[in-house]
XYZ file of C-alpha atoms in Angstrom:
411
model
C 75.501 -13.726 45.844
C 75.965 -16.913 43.765
C 75.206 -15.235 40.435
C 77.853 -13.605 38.255
C 77.448 -9.806 38.743
C 75.743 -8.035 35.882
C 78.732 -5.811 35.368
C 80.881 -8.884 34.608
C 78.563 -10.351 32.039
C 78.788 -10.163 28.295
C 76.229 -7.488 27.253
C 74.391 -8.081 23.838
C 72.162 -5.356 22.428
C 69.383 -5.818 19.854
C 68.820 -2.894 17.484
C 66.468 -2.333 14.619
C 63.319 -0.599 13.500
C 59.920 -1.001 14.983
C 58.130 -4.276 14.377
C 61.108 -6.143 12.875
C 60.790 -8.614 15.703
C 63.539 -7.643 18.121
C 61.498 -8.605 21.216
C 60.342 -11.864 19.576
C 63.910 -12.662 18.720
C 65.144 -11.994 22.190
C 62.287 -14.200 23.646
C 63.163 -16.978 21.216
C 66.891 -16.762 22.011
C 66.201 -16.638 25.854
C 63.425 -19.199 25.719
C 61.188 -17.004 27.887
C 58.704 -14.293 27.379
C 60.912 -11.449 28.638
C 59.778 -8.641 26.274
C 56.150 -7.901 25.407
C 55.474 -8.808 21.855
C 52.755 -7.195 19.753
C 51.914 -6.353 16.163
C 51.560 -2.734 17.334
C 54.627 -0.752 16.409
C 56.583 0.721 19.273
C 55.619 -1.775 21.892
C 59.083 -1.703 23.464
C 59.821 1.726 24.970
C 62.662 1.742 27.369
C 65.476 -0.814 27.036
C 64.647 -4.165 28.491
C 67.333 -6.325 30.091
C 67.411 -9.995 30.683
C 70.204 -11.661 32.551
C 70.823 -15.362 32.017
C 73.279 -18.123 31.273
C 73.215 -19.088 27.617
C 75.495 -21.759 26.046
C 77.997 -21.456 24.599
C 78.465 -17.832 25.714
C 77.974 -18.241 29.461
C 76.688 -15.418 31.666
C 75.214 -12.728 29.504
C 72.793 -9.693 29.540
C 70.465 -9.250 26.606
C 69.281 -5.636 26.046
C 66.179 -5.142 23.918
C 65.747 -1.624 22.565
C 63.017 0.552 21.169
C 62.688 1.031 17.403
C 65.183 3.218 15.714
C 62.569 4.630 13.418
C 60.329 5.780 16.221
C 58.559 9.098 15.521
C 57.318 12.094 17.420
C 58.799 13.819 20.397
C 58.419 10.856 22.701
C 59.651 8.587 19.930
C 62.794 10.598 19.575
C 63.391 10.215 23.268
C 62.982 6.428 22.984
C 65.410 6.337 20.002
C 67.993 8.257 22.064
C 67.636 5.808 24.950
C 68.216 2.998 22.422
C 71.291 4.623 20.944
C 72.752 5.042 24.521
C 72.804 1.263 24.777
C 75.446 1.236 22.005
C 77.914 2.616 24.582
C 77.599 -0.324 27.013
C 77.212 -3.420 24.934
C 80.028 -5.896 24.036
C 78.118 -7.340 21.059
C 75.358 -6.099 18.771
C 72.546 -7.844 16.874
C 71.082 -5.627 14.049
C 67.696 -7.008 13.316
C 66.167 -6.516 9.832
C 63.363 -8.047 7.706
C 63.652 -10.032 4.473
C 63.133 -6.771 2.562
C 66.818 -6.049 3.308
C 68.770 -3.259 5.018
C 67.509 0.295 5.280
C 69.336 3.523 6.277
C 68.290 2.863 9.831
C 70.166 -0.512 9.972
C 73.095 0.880 8.129
C 73.368 3.880 10.497
C 73.463 1.620 13.553
C 75.957 -0.660 11.846
C 78.188 2.345 11.248
C 77.879 3.414 14.975
C 78.747 -0.108 16.194
C 81.740 -0.120 13.796
C 82.828 3.364 15.096
C 82.762 1.890 18.635
C 84.635 -1.228 17.445
C 81.757 -3.383 18.718
C 81.388 -6.671 16.902
C 77.907 -7.271 15.552
C 75.709 -9.780 13.606
C 72.907 -8.938 11.150
C 69.816 -11.130 11.646
C 67.208 -11.110 8.925
C 64.163 -12.020 10.918
C 60.739 -13.322 9.579
C 62.552 -15.280 6.924
C 59.702 -17.812 6.910
C 57.898 -15.074 4.856
C 60.665 -14.453 2.436
C 64.485 -14.120 1.738
C 66.681 -10.929 1.623
C 67.737 -9.650 -1.797
C 70.787 -11.305 -3.232
C 72.622 -7.994 -3.702
C 72.120 -7.168 0.028
C 73.648 -10.498 1.033
C 76.491 -9.987 -1.388
C 77.326 -6.562 0.132
C 77.456 -8.149 3.584
C 79.757 -10.912 2.273
C 81.953 -8.350 0.620
C 82.261 -6.396 3.876
C 82.738 -9.653 5.833
C 79.797 -8.963 8.084
C 78.217 -12.092 9.513
C 74.467 -12.555 9.067
C 71.835 -15.157 9.800
C 68.452 -15.705 8.161
C 65.991 -16.628 10.883
C 62.465 -16.723 12.219
C 61.778 -15.856 15.790
C 58.097 -16.989 15.657
C 59.109 -20.346 14.165
C 62.310 -20.566 16.326
C 64.371 -21.201 13.259
C 68.140 -20.657 13.249
C 68.351 -19.724 16.937
C 71.355 -22.083 17.276
C 72.998 -20.389 14.278
C 72.573 -16.966 15.922
C 74.096 -18.308 19.219
C 77.004 -19.863 17.370
C 77.652 -16.639 15.419
C 77.618 -14.588 18.664
C 80.069 -17.049 20.149
C 82.516 -16.581 17.306
C 82.134 -12.785 17.399
C 82.583 -12.398 21.172
C 86.106 -11.425 22.170
C 88.150 -14.230 23.699
C 87.956 -12.207 26.895
C 84.827 -10.162 26.383
C 85.270 -7.939 29.421
C 88.936 -7.488 28.934
C 89.360 -6.642 32.710
C 92.661 -6.705 34.596
C 92.788 -8.509 37.955
C 91.480 -6.569 40.877
C 94.397 -7.446 43.092
C 95.663 -10.855 42.134
C 98.461 -9.800 39.905
C 99.973 -7.990 42.860
C 100.095 -11.149 45.056
C 102.139 -14.347 45.372
C 100.923 -17.530 46.838
C 101.000 -17.450 50.617
C 100.697 -13.634 50.875
C 98.352 -12.119 53.338
C 96.055 -9.162 52.533
C 94.328 -7.017 55.181
C 90.925 -5.728 54.125
C 89.403 -2.798 56.150
C 85.636 -2.969 55.780
C 83.584 -0.373 57.802
C 80.087 -1.418 58.787
C 77.943 1.686 58.534
C 74.607 2.810 56.958
C 76.039 2.217 53.454
C 76.800 -1.405 54.143
C 74.051 -3.774 52.989
C 72.450 -5.573 55.849
C 73.955 -9.056 56.339
C 76.477 -8.856 53.533
C 79.457 -6.908 52.043
C 79.360 -4.540 49.095
C 80.399 -6.075 45.685
C 84.032 -4.691 45.434
C 84.833 -6.102 48.884
C 83.398 -9.549 47.890
C 85.185 -9.408 44.542
C 88.515 -8.561 46.223
C 88.205 -11.452 48.707
C 87.535 -13.784 45.779
C 90.523 -12.549 43.812
C 92.715 -12.934 46.852
C 91.575 -16.508 47.280
C 91.997 -17.278 43.587
C 95.623 -16.140 43.947
C 96.316 -18.736 46.694
C 96.758 -15.887 49.227
C 95.010 -15.240 52.497
C 92.933 -12.290 53.648
C 92.162 -10.822 57.019
C 89.000 -8.721 57.195
C 88.736 -6.120 59.909
C 86.736 -2.981 60.744
C 88.720 0.305 60.858
C 88.813 0.303 64.629
C 90.642 -3.000 64.721
C 93.233 -2.259 62.017
C 96.055 -0.952 64.228
C 95.743 -3.760 66.737
C 95.481 -6.477 64.008
C 98.676 -5.210 62.277
C 100.500 -5.127 65.653
C 99.647 -8.770 66.277
C 100.646 -10.073 62.834
C 104.047 -11.852 62.905
C 104.399 -11.652 59.161
C 103.998 -8.235 57.419
C 100.952 -8.285 55.105
C 101.513 -7.747 51.351
C 99.087 -4.863 51.259
C 96.269 -3.210 53.171
C 93.086 -2.315 51.203
C 90.593 -0.058 52.828
C 87.170 1.520 52.132
C 87.729 5.067 50.810
C 85.735 6.655 53.579
C 88.243 5.505 56.205
C 91.433 6.054 54.195
C 92.608 8.794 56.434
C 92.490 6.615 59.586
C 93.838 3.591 57.721
C 96.773 5.577 56.389
C 97.551 6.758 59.952
C 97.262 3.208 61.329
C 99.228 1.382 58.567
C 103.065 1.602 58.891
C 104.619 3.368 55.898
C 106.539 0.163 54.862
C 103.242 -1.633 54.275
C 101.464 -0.707 50.877
C 98.075 0.818 51.254
C 95.302 1.432 48.678
C 91.485 1.504 48.620
C 88.846 -0.763 47.075
C 87.697 2.058 44.776
C 91.255 2.701 43.493
C 91.438 -1.056 42.644
C 88.174 -0.665 40.817
C 89.684 2.180 38.802
C 91.907 -0.253 36.883
C 89.331 -3.093 36.974
C 86.571 -1.066 35.331
C 88.432 1.780 33.614
C 91.684 3.319 32.484
C 93.540 3.822 35.835
C 96.243 6.056 34.337
C 93.828 8.535 32.905
C 91.694 8.527 36.015
C 94.766 9.245 38.073
C 95.748 12.096 35.697
C 92.235 13.484 36.109
C 92.546 13.406 39.916
C 95.416 15.939 39.608
C 92.813 18.450 38.350
C 91.258 18.608 41.780
C 94.111 20.902 42.827
C 92.890 23.435 40.266
C 89.220 23.592 41.465
C 88.082 26.995 42.350
C 84.905 28.454 43.920
C 82.124 28.619 41.409
C 83.420 25.605 39.380
C 80.884 22.967 38.331
C 81.501 19.288 39.075
C 79.632 16.184 37.803
C 79.251 13.221 40.078
C 78.260 10.081 38.199
C 76.866 7.028 40.027
C 76.476 3.933 37.884
C 73.813 2.256 40.060
C 70.538 3.650 41.407
C 70.068 3.500 45.182
C 68.140 5.394 47.907
C 70.030 8.390 49.006
C 71.296 8.019 52.611
C 71.607 10.752 55.177
C 75.304 11.158 54.558
C 75.490 9.659 51.087
C 78.976 9.323 49.650
C 78.211 10.640 46.148
C 75.532 13.256 46.918
C 76.835 14.615 50.287
C 80.264 13.614 51.299
C 82.336 13.962 48.051
C 80.655 17.346 47.248
C 81.347 18.499 50.781
C 85.008 17.368 50.734
C 85.589 19.034 47.267
C 84.122 22.327 48.524
C 86.368 22.302 51.558
C 89.411 21.408 49.393
C 88.631 24.214 46.848
C 87.981 26.694 49.546
C 84.676 27.816 48.296
C 81.269 26.746 47.016
C 81.110 24.471 43.975
C 78.129 23.641 41.763
C 77.616 19.900 41.985
C 75.337 17.899 39.582
C 74.654 14.205 40.240
C 73.473 11.662 37.735
C 72.672 8.055 38.450
C 72.277 4.790 36.578
C 72.945 4.849 32.860
C 72.418 8.625 32.449
C 75.460 10.571 31.353
C 75.337 14.029 29.685
C 76.757 14.200 26.128
C 77.879 17.766 26.685
C 80.491 17.989 29.488
C 81.782 21.381 28.616
C 80.161 23.120 31.668
C 82.172 20.928 34.007
C 85.727 21.420 35.538
C 85.743 17.791 36.693
C 83.826 14.560 36.387
C 83.941 12.069 39.351
C 82.821 8.571 38.409
C 81.916 5.907 41.029
C 83.821 2.629 41.109
C 81.554 1.146 38.491
C 81.060 -2.249 40.072
C 77.545 -2.640 38.580
C 78.355 -1.795 34.966
C 80.666 -2.999 32.284
C 84.222 -1.820 31.797
C 83.279 -0.673 28.374
C 80.722 1.828 29.753
C 83.324 3.449 32.054
C 85.911 3.536 29.309
C 83.476 5.154 27.004
C 82.677 7.835 29.487
C 86.424 8.433 29.913
C 86.587 8.722 26.115
C 83.832 11.358 26.016
C 85.464 13.369 28.780
C 88.872 13.281 27.187
C 87.478 14.269 23.815
C 86.000 17.374 25.419
C 89.103 18.082 27.513
C 87.260 17.611 30.751
C 89.389 15.828 33.484
C 87.732 12.723 34.967
C 88.609 10.646 38.002
C 86.829 8.220 40.283
C 85.480 8.219 43.883
C 88.525 6.498 45.442
C 91.049 8.795 43.903
C 89.010 12.005 44.671
C 88.576 10.964 48.205
C 92.159 10.064 48.767
C 93.222 13.349 47.180
C 90.951 15.632 49.337
C 92.180 13.652 52.311
C 95.733 14.356 51.433
C 96.824 10.697 51.035
C 96.477 9.965 47.272
C 100.309 9.744 46.800
C 100.285 7.089 49.521
C 97.405 5.121 48.054
C 98.827 5.203 44.557
C 102.378 4.364 45.587
C 101.822 0.675 44.697
C 100.915 1.758 41.162
C 103.949 3.832 39.952
C 102.574 4.660 36.525
C 99.336 5.912 37.980
C 101.275 7.986 40.580
C 103.277 9.647 37.899
C 100.083 10.368 35.904
C 98.589 12.029 38.954
C 101.625 14.171 39.498
C 101.556 15.252 35.900
C 97.864 16.073 36.246
C 98.454 18.065 39.459
C 101.182 20.159 37.822
C 98.858 20.950 34.960
C 100.724 18.797 32.233
């Protein structure tokens, strides 16, 4: 609870061929034996993550990947896992050897450039030699930063950290406020937090905690209640709250219990602008009106958890969408970092709030969906829409409300 959530940390990916020393480099930068190091090519299989605080960057996540030149059927699968990391990192480290850059390094540099992800080239093992002068001249010409280093000798680690610091965006996560920009000092916010099977024992879920923190950071106050106490709490308040924020699963009751003059939204709708492009997600919610029996819907959860008896993503949302569409829908669910590259079979993609991942990952998923003309929305908007209250919960975001109306009319 005291650590910076992983989804709010700067993510740095290490990419390169097998045996160039990616794992050794990460271990040297971290100062711990995080990844297994071996002279055997292909030691790293799946991406390995290490969360830590590293001066001068602060809270970060290092992601060590498998070799881009892996071979065979399994090797190709490892390579694809490595390339998927490109979509969720804020910075890249392309690791090469003193022999210089090969097509593998140049390809990943092109992919990082395409994604507008800043990157650094590190020539590792430079205690054994130096890169060709023409290779360094090319990097200088293209204004690409590089460092000659040795992970085994712990040489130039400070140079790498300093280079990463200069490459990192001033605000690496580039996230809007959750709710603070809607508040003034002295405002009161009412948070409606149901305690059910989905609530972690002894604590609140991350978006609720983050909202409380943002309210306090804004010099405002918050009142936290369960859904059964909302109406009574509002009746007792002598000063009207600035806004009521509820869990999506109780949005229908919260809407009924909250007077129309008090703005109402949900935690998940707040997350839609915190971790994604709210306007496009609202436009995608309008496509729910066009769902028909037989359509296929993709539900994407960004964290892996044990499925509950009445799981929100696997049970409730599919059931509500079926009822709304008036017939059976084909629903696929993917969890964690999995996301299909081909979205053409789907009439709609419904993304979770994304509290455990970077904003960049959610934005990239939106980009893939938009490029394939597949509407995409998020849990909170989808739930409010099928409950018939999305216009109410978007009213405090006029641009998003207008985008939803355009999407609902087929524009």
